């Protein structure tokens, strides 16, 4: 017969077995529980939104106008930017609306983002004509609203913003925004047409033909000189004179107030940059290539001398009121000759147009209600 274990040892063995079984039972229960009832996932976070408007809180009409002409998907910047951070673990589909009450239409974009994605949506709502009639800095409000698929408001914000005057130009650091000066070149304004109608009377044959392809390069250069001189003389007869007007109000020091051509012609006054965009408007109307040339403290205008040539005819527009055309040409040539190339910025209107920079909207009544077509000037 086998000897039975002492009672004390049997008790200790029973305790060890009970502990082991208890451990196995607990592990199995936990595994079964995890398999049948998954532990709750971490709580999802809500999307977040950040709104910025203009440049340092200021909206310049020249930039707002250009951005509004671009498709949202083609924009590299906007009047208002809405940064959406989808911090949730679900895909997001929401509708974002942006407008400036009393000043603009409402622009709507749909935000479709995967979980964890971050995207900035660029808005450029179309402004009402009153923005382009505004002549002083003024306050406004940017309203942004985000709704989900069910129409519930997920985010809403009203931010103060300042609207700059329509004729305020921001040059930017190292004149990086200089190509936007082409927004002031308005070839189809009827006041420009009126000047050209008067200028053609000072041309041989009473014609302002622009470039004529059938002419040789030298003949085109001569014709360009005669047309530029005729426009110059027409403006002299109108009494155009030099008046400085460059004071602006706002937070950026690299700004300048620039008159639109119709404003200069209505007031018979222009400074150097006013005159440059005014003359450039007339040349572009004739289908001729133009340049606005910026040098330290001054500006000239240039017109390509022949259609396929690289030579430009430059002149100083501020001399319109007090000297002849030949003197204006000599002054510009001398000024450019004495400066290193690093101090000369040439803005070609055709390049700005290709970049999508077009004439700004205009809200000030013109000198007359009648208009003259380009064809009529050739008669």
XYZ file of C-alpha atoms in Angstrom, residues 145-376:
232
model
C -18.893 79.111 -41.099
C -18.455 75.325 -41.293
C -21.392 72.892 -41.474
C -21.479 69.100 -41.557
C -23.494 66.925 -43.945
C -26.583 67.332 -41.829
C -26.367 71.112 -41.871
C -25.223 71.465 -38.273
C -22.848 74.351 -37.567
C -19.505 72.866 -36.538
C -17.525 76.112 -36.492
C -18.317 79.813 -36.812
C -16.048 82.826 -36.520
C -16.282 86.545 -37.272
C -12.873 88.208 -37.544
C -12.104 91.913 -37.901
C -10.203 92.969 -41.007
C -9.141 96.217 -42.635
C -9.890 96.952 -46.279
C -7.249 99.062 -47.972
C -8.108 101.811 -50.442
C -8.602 100.627 -54.007
C -5.564 102.551 -55.242
C -3.160 101.283 -52.549
C -0.305 99.263 -54.024
C 1.813 96.991 -51.823
C 5.255 96.600 -53.378
C 6.501 94.071 -50.842
C 10.036 93.209 -49.807
C 12.446 93.823 -52.703
C 9.420 94.791 -54.834
C 8.282 91.170 -55.112
C 4.712 92.276 -55.900
C 5.787 94.674 -58.677
C 4.051 92.630 -61.455
C 0.709 93.609 -59.906
C 1.225 97.166 -61.167
C -0.328 95.803 -64.369
C -3.691 95.924 -62.546
C -3.551 99.707 -62.946
C -3.071 99.433 -66.710
C -6.606 99.738 -68.081
C -6.556 99.782 -71.895
C -10.327 99.557 -72.368
C -11.351 102.498 -70.210
C -13.274 104.981 -72.350
C -11.143 107.903 -71.118
C -8.132 106.149 -72.622
C -10.062 105.840 -75.879
C -10.799 109.568 -75.788
C -7.129 110.492 -75.504
C -6.246 108.183 -78.389
C -8.972 109.759 -80.494
C -7.326 113.140 -79.961
C -3.832 111.736 -80.493
C -4.659 110.286 -83.913
C -5.346 113.816 -85.150
C -1.655 114.550 -84.553
C -0.461 111.585 -86.641
C 0.370 111.566 -90.365
C -2.665 110.081 -92.081
C -4.676 110.468 -88.842
C -3.958 106.887 -87.858
C -2.721 105.083 -84.717
C -2.052 101.634 -86.158
C 0.123 100.089 -83.439
C 2.499 97.595 -85.030
C 2.017 96.810 -88.697
C 3.435 93.402 -89.580
C 4.074 94.274 -93.194
C 6.512 97.030 -92.204
C 10.211 96.467 -91.672
C 11.620 96.653 -88.126
C 13.119 100.100 -88.759
C 9.831 101.422 -90.165
C 7.970 100.021 -87.131
C 10.435 101.746 -84.810
C 9.845 105.055 -86.554
C 6.070 104.554 -86.406
C 6.229 103.710 -82.695
C 8.160 106.909 -82.005
C 5.584 108.996 -83.916
C 2.635 107.354 -82.130
C 4.190 107.795 -78.684
C 4.938 111.445 -79.462
C 1.374 112.028 -80.684
C -0.064 110.615 -77.441
C 2.388 112.724 -75.451
C 1.346 115.875 -77.307
C -2.347 115.084 -76.875
C -1.873 114.843 -73.127
C 0.099 118.084 -73.121
C -2.828 119.822 -74.802
C -5.142 118.425 -72.128
C -2.983 120.111 -69.489
C -1.668 117.072 -67.626
C 0.632 118.236 -64.811
C 2.680 116.667 -62.038
C 1.054 116.281 -58.608
C 2.503 114.028 -55.942
C 0.002 111.700 -54.238
C 1.610 108.779 -52.493
C 0.444 108.949 -48.858
C -1.240 105.772 -47.620
C -2.587 104.642 -44.263
C -2.035 101.140 -42.946
C 0.453 98.837 -41.257
C 2.801 98.202 -44.176
C 5.483 100.722 -45.108
C 6.063 99.361 -48.619
C 2.803 100.773 -49.960
C 2.057 103.580 -52.366
C -1.108 105.259 -53.559
C -1.401 105.078 -57.350
C -4.079 106.801 -59.404
C -5.975 104.817 -61.983
C -5.597 106.321 -65.496
C -9.179 107.617 -65.540
C -8.540 109.399 -62.223
C -5.363 111.033 -63.554
C -7.164 112.106 -66.726
C -10.157 113.467 -64.855
C -7.940 115.529 -62.570
C -5.338 116.336 -65.270
C -2.633 115.371 -62.795
C -0.231 112.480 -62.366
C 3.039 111.617 -60.698
C 5.666 109.367 -62.288
C 4.006 106.005 -61.565
C 0.544 107.410 -62.360
C 1.877 108.591 -65.697
C 3.586 105.279 -66.414
C 0.388 103.223 -66.040
C -1.601 105.870 -67.930
C 0.691 105.787 -70.978
C 0.992 101.988 -70.756
C -2.806 101.750 -70.909
C -2.820 103.613 -74.213
C -0.052 101.529 -75.745
C -1.690 98.280 -74.673
C -4.943 99.510 -76.212
C -3.076 99.722 -79.523
C -1.797 96.158 -79.119
C 1.747 97.263 -78.295
C 4.013 95.689 -75.652
C 4.696 97.911 -72.661
C 6.922 98.119 -69.615
C 6.662 99.972 -66.339
C 10.232 100.652 -65.235
C 10.960 101.205 -61.546
C 14.168 102.845 -60.346
C 14.976 104.241 -56.896
C 12.437 107.007 -56.249
C 11.142 107.220 -59.820
C 9.411 105.399 -62.686
C 9.454 105.448 -66.488
C 7.266 103.905 -69.151
C 8.507 101.898 -72.099
C 6.949 100.621 -75.321
C 8.480 97.953 -77.530
C 9.746 99.685 -80.653
C 8.973 96.882 -83.109
C 6.727 93.862 -82.844
C 9.445 91.218 -82.808
C 12.338 93.331 -81.583
C 13.941 93.590 -78.150
C 14.414 97.372 -78.176
C 12.125 99.607 -76.098
C 11.394 103.305 -76.379
C 11.536 104.766 -72.830
C 10.491 108.218 -71.687
C 9.923 110.195 -68.497
C 6.200 110.885 -68.127
C 6.574 113.685 -65.553
C 7.966 115.948 -68.274
C 4.640 115.871 -70.126
C 3.634 119.158 -68.560
C 6.826 121.100 -69.172
C 9.009 119.763 -72.012
C 8.834 118.161 -75.417
C 8.783 114.437 -76.141
C 12.390 114.264 -77.281
C 13.531 115.709 -73.931
C 11.418 113.115 -72.083
C 13.096 110.322 -74.060
C 16.569 111.708 -73.360
C 15.820 112.026 -69.640
C 14.778 108.371 -69.367
C 17.731 107.121 -71.399
C 20.135 109.107 -69.223
C 18.512 107.906 -65.997
C 18.683 104.250 -67.033
C 22.208 104.545 -68.369
C 23.530 105.865 -65.053
C 22.079 103.057 -62.928
C 23.340 99.492 -62.457
C 20.956 96.799 -63.656
C 20.378 95.619 -60.076
C 18.553 98.894 -59.355
C 16.206 98.692 -62.337
C 12.976 96.685 -62.239
C 11.169 96.207 -65.533
C 7.594 94.961 -65.384
C 6.329 93.716 -68.723
C 2.570 93.991 -69.012
C 2.307 90.926 -71.260
C 4.038 88.755 -68.659
C 1.706 89.985 -65.932
C -1.290 89.200 -68.118
C -0.026 85.670 -68.705
C 0.278 85.307 -64.934
C -3.415 86.182 -64.587
C -2.995 89.801 -63.465
C -5.691 91.782 -65.248
C -7.040 95.355 -65.023
C -8.813 96.065 -61.760
C -12.519 96.734 -61.721
C -13.364 100.365 -61.994
C -16.133 102.179 -60.211
C -15.608 105.871 -60.906
C -17.662 107.415 -63.749
C -15.605 108.316 -66.802
C -15.250 111.738 -68.386
C -17.933 111.028 -70.958
C -20.512 108.319 -71.525
C -19.592 107.765 -75.172
C -16.829 105.410 -76.253
C -14.700 105.177 -79.340
C -13.659 101.871 -80.835
C -10.115 101.108 -81.935
C -11.381 100.693 -85.483
C -12.779 104.225 -85.471
